Coordinates of C-alpha atoms in Angstrom, one line a residue:
Chain C
X564 CA 0.1 0.1 0.0
X565 CA 1.3 3.4 -1.2
X566 CA 2.1 5.8 2.1
X567 CA 1.7 9.6 1.9
X568 CA 2.8 10.9 -1.4
X569 CA 4.1 14.9 -1.6
X570 CA 4.7 17.2 -4.6
X571 CA 7.4 18.6 -5.7
X572 CA 10.0 17.2 -3.8
X573 CA 12.0 20.5 -3.8
X574 CA 10.5 24.0 -4.4
X575 CA 12.6 27.0 -5.4
X576 CA 10.8 30.8 -5.1
X577 CA 11.7 33.9 -4.5
X578 CA 10.6 36.5 -2.0
X579 CA 6.9 37.6 -2.9
X580 CA 6.0 34.6 -4.6
X581 CA 3.1 32.2 -3.9
X582 CA 3.8 28.5 -3.1
X583 CA 1.2 25.5 -3.6
X584 CA 2.4 22.3 -2.2
X585 CA 0.6 19.4 -2.6
X586 CA -0.1 15.9 -0.5
X587 CA -1.5 12.3 -1.5
X588 CA -3.0 10.6 2.0
X589 CA -2.9 7.0 2.4
X590 CA -6.2 5.2 1.0
X591 CA -8.8 5.5 3.3
X592 CA -7.4 8.0 5.3
X593 CA -9.6 11.1 5.7
X594 CA -7.7 13.7 7.8
X595 CA -4.6 15.6 6.1
X596 CA -2.0 17.6 8.5
X597 CA 0.4 19.9 7.4
X598 CA 3.6 20.7 9.2
X599 CA 6.5 22.8 8.6
X600 CA 10.1 22.3 9.9
X601 CA 12.7 24.8 9.6
X602 CA 16.0 23.5 9.6
X603 CA 17.5 22.3 12.7
X604 CA 13.8 23.1 15.0
X605 CA 11.4 20.5 15.3
X606 CA 8.0 20.1 13.8
X607 CA 5.4 23.1 13.8
X608 CA 1.8 22.3 13.4
X609 CA 0.3 24.4 10.0
X610 CA -3.3 23.3 9.5
X611 CA -5.7 20.1 9.9
X612 CA -8.4 19.1 7.3
X613 CA -10.7 16.4 7.7
X614 CA -13.6 15.5 5.1
X615 CA -12.8 18.5 3.3
X616 CA -13.2 20.9 6.4
X617 CA -10.2 22.7 8.1
X618 CA -10.3 21.7 11.6
X619 CA -7.6 23.1 13.2
X620 CA -4.5 25.6 12.7
X621 CA -1.4 26.7 14.1
X622 CA 0.2 30.1 15.3
X623 CA 1.0 30.9 11.4
X624 CA -0.1 34.1 9.8
X625 CA -2.9 33.7 7.1
X626 CA -0.9 33.5 4.3
X627 CA -0.8 30.1 5.0
X628 CA -3.6 28.6 3.9
X629 CA -4.6 25.3 2.3
X630 CA -7.7 23.0 1.3
X631 CA -8.6 19.3 0.7
X632 CA -10.4 18.1 -2.1
X633 CA -12.9 15.3 -2.1
X634 CA -10.6 12.8 -2.5
X635 CA -9.0 13.4 0.5
X636 CA -5.7 15.4 -1.2
X637 CA -4.6 18.5 0.2
X638 CA -2.8 21.9 -1.0
X639 CA -1.1 24.2 1.1
X640 CA -0.5 27.4 -0.4
X641 CA 2.0 30.1 1.2
X642 CA 1.4 33.4 -0.3
X643 CA 3.9 36.3 -0.2
X644 CA 6.3 34.0 0.6
X645 CA 9.4 35.5 2.8
X646 CA 12.8 34.2 3.4
X647 CA 12.3 32.4 6.7
X648 CA 9.5 30.1 5.0
X649 CA 12.4 28.2 3.8
X650 CA 12.1 24.7 5.5
X651 CA 11.0 21.3 5.2
X652 CA 6.9 21.0 4.5
X653 CA 5.6 18.0 5.8
X654 CA 2.3 16.2 5.4
X655 CA 0.4 13.6 7.1
X656 CA -2.3 11.7 7.5
X657 CA -4.7 9.6 9.5
X658 CA -7.4 7.4 9.2
X659 CA -10.3 9.8 11.3
X660 CA -10.2 13.0 13.2
X661 CA -10.9 11.1 16.3
X662 CA -8.1 11.5 18.9
X663 CA -5.3 8.7 19.2
X664 CA -4.9 8.5 15.5
X665 CA -1.4 7.8 14.4
X666 CA -0.5 10.0 11.9
X667 CA 1.6 9.1 8.9
X668 CA 4.1 11.3 7.4
X669 CA 5.2 12.2 3.7
X670 CA 8.8 12.6 2.8
X671 CA 8.0 16.2 2.4
X672 CA 8.6 19.1 0.4
X673 CA 11.5 21.2 1.0
X674 CA 10.7 25.0 0.0
X675 CA 13.8 27.2 -0.6
X676 CA 13.0 31.3 -0.8
X677 CA 15.5 33.3 -2.3
Chain D
X515 CA 2.6 28.1 26.4
X516 CA 2.2 24.4 26.8
X517 CA 5.2 22.8 25.0
X518 CA 7.3 19.2 24.8
X519 CA 10.7 19.4 25.2
X520 CA 14.1 17.0 25.3
X521 CA 16.6 17.0 28.0
X522 CA 19.5 15.9 25.3
X523 CA 19.8 17.0 21.7
X524 CA 22.6 14.7 21.0
X525 CA 23.1 11.2 22.1
X526 CA 26.1 8.9 21.1
X527 CA 26.1 5.1 22.2
X528 CA 28.2 2.2 21.2
X529 CA 26.7 -0.4 18.6
X530 CA 24.9 -3.2 20.2
X531 CA 24.6 -0.9 23.6
X532 CA 21.2 0.0 24.9
X533 CA 20.2 3.8 24.4
X534 CA 17.7 5.8 26.4
X535 CA 15.8 9.1 24.7
X536 CA 14.1 11.2 27.2
X537 CA 11.2 13.5 26.6
X538 CA 9.7 16.3 29.2
X539 CA 5.4 17.4 28.3
X540 CA 4.1 20.6 30.1
X541 CA 0.6 19.6 29.4
X542 CA -1.3 16.8 31.5
X543 CA -4.5 16.9 29.6
X544 CA -2.7 15.7 27.2
X545 CA -3.6 11.6 26.6
X546 CA -1.7 10.0 23.7
X547 CA 1.8 10.3 22.7
X548 CA 3.9 9.0 19.8
X549 CA 7.6 8.5 19.3
X550 CA 8.8 9.5 15.7
X551 CA 12.3 8.4 13.8
X552 CA 13.5 11.0 11.5
X553 CA 16.7 10.2 9.0
X554 CA 18.3 12.4 6.8
X555 CA 16.3 13.7 3.8
X556 CA 12.9 11.7 5.0
X557 CA 9.4 12.2 6.8
X558 CA 9.2 11.2 10.1
X559 CA 8.6 7.5 10.7
X560 CA 6.3 6.6 13.6
X561 CA 7.9 4.4 16.0
X562 CA 5.7 3.2 19.1
X563 CA 2.9 5.4 21.0
X564 CA 1.3 4.7 24.0
X565 CA -1.9 6.1 25.6
X566 CA -2.0 7.7 29.2
X567 CA -3.9 4.7 30.4
X568 CA -0.5 2.9 30.4
X569 CA 2.8 3.2 31.8
X570 CA 4.8 0.7 29.5
X571 CA 4.5 -0.4 26.1
X572 CA 6.9 -2.4 24.3
X573 CA 7.8 -2.9 20.7
X574 CA 10.5 -4.8 18.5
X575 CA 13.6 -3.2 20.5
X576 CA 12.0 -0.3 22.0
X577 CA 10.2 0.1 24.9
X578 CA 7.9 3.6 25.9
X579 CA 7.8 4.7 29.4
X580 CA 5.3 6.9 30.3
X581 CA 5.8 8.8 33.9
X582 CA 2.2 10.8 34.6
X583 CA 3.4 11.8 38.0
X584 CA 6.4 13.9 36.9
X585 CA 5.1 14.3 32.9
X586 CA 8.0 12.4 31.7
X587 CA 8.1 10.3 28.4
X588 CA 11.0 7.7 27.6
X589 CA 12.0 5.4 24.8
X590 CA 14.6 2.9 25.1
X591 CA 16.2 0.8 22.0
X592 CA 17.8 -1.9 22.5
X593 CA 20.9 -3.7 21.1
X594 CA 21.4 -0.3 18.9
X595 CA 22.1 -1.1 15.4
X596 CA 23.5 1.7 12.8
X597 CA 20.4 1.7 11.1
X598 CA 19.2 3.6 14.1
X599 CA 20.7 6.2 13.8
X600 CA 18.4 9.2 13.3
X601 CA 16.7 12.1 14.7
X602 CA 14.2 11.1 17.0
X603 CA 11.2 13.2 18.4
X604 CA 8.8 12.8 20.8
X605 CA 5.3 14.2 20.5
X606 CA 2.0 14.9 22.3
X607 CA -1.7 14.9 20.7
X608 CA -3.0 17.9 22.3
X609 CA -7.1 18.3 22.2
X610 CA -8.3 21.5 22.6
X611 CA -12.2 22.1 22.6
X612 CA -12.5 19.2 19.9
X613 CA -9.9 19.7 17.8
X614 CA -6.4 18.1 18.0
X615 CA -2.8 18.7 16.7
X616 CA 0.6 16.9 17.5
X617 CA 3.1 19.2 19.1
X618 CA 6.4 18.4 18.7
X619 CA 9.6 18.3 20.7
X620 CA 13.0 19.6 19.4
X621 CA 14.5 16.1 18.9
X622 CA 17.5 14.2 19.9
X623 CA 20.1 13.3 17.3
X624 CA 21.1 9.9 17.9
X625 CA 24.7 8.2 16.8
X626 CA 25.5 4.7 16.7
X627 CA 29.2 4.4 16.8
X628 CA 30.7 1.2 15.3

């Protein structure tokens, strides 16, 4: 069974541009989570989607947004890119949004903002 | 704010020895904890989890201990192998008003010396 997949693997943008990152969850998983992992830091929670709805949001500005599609795949959009947005963006999926559902991670998209 | 932290940022052990990675958490309401392993260039990989109604849980060569009295979590890896070299993150599942998110510690880099 395929795991969580993310595209692209690498993305290079310049300040002020927009970035779109994509995630496909494990088949059967309805919840998708996004995390930011800046160099040398831990994972910071960004967004959580379940059944097409945004369920929770981390402490990030509104220029970080996303959506979940009917097939449960998800997009993360980052507008007006800043240098400090350079990071590894990780997507995870879980079977449902009930508590204690293990999140399984994809390989991430490495975003570099120049 | 509430956070999950690690006592040691780096740990080196000899191949074949046992290793213990520690984690402190501050949210006493959290009821689910997970350990992830992240190898270079990859997304976090689920290792083992534990619910707050348990003190200990064992997997293959790994054991997680939970001490709710002092809000401490540890991961024990027995008979370490070179492939165990990675960054290990503890994560705490926080639930607030029906929404949930994983809060990660900063990570401990485990190096297995031959």
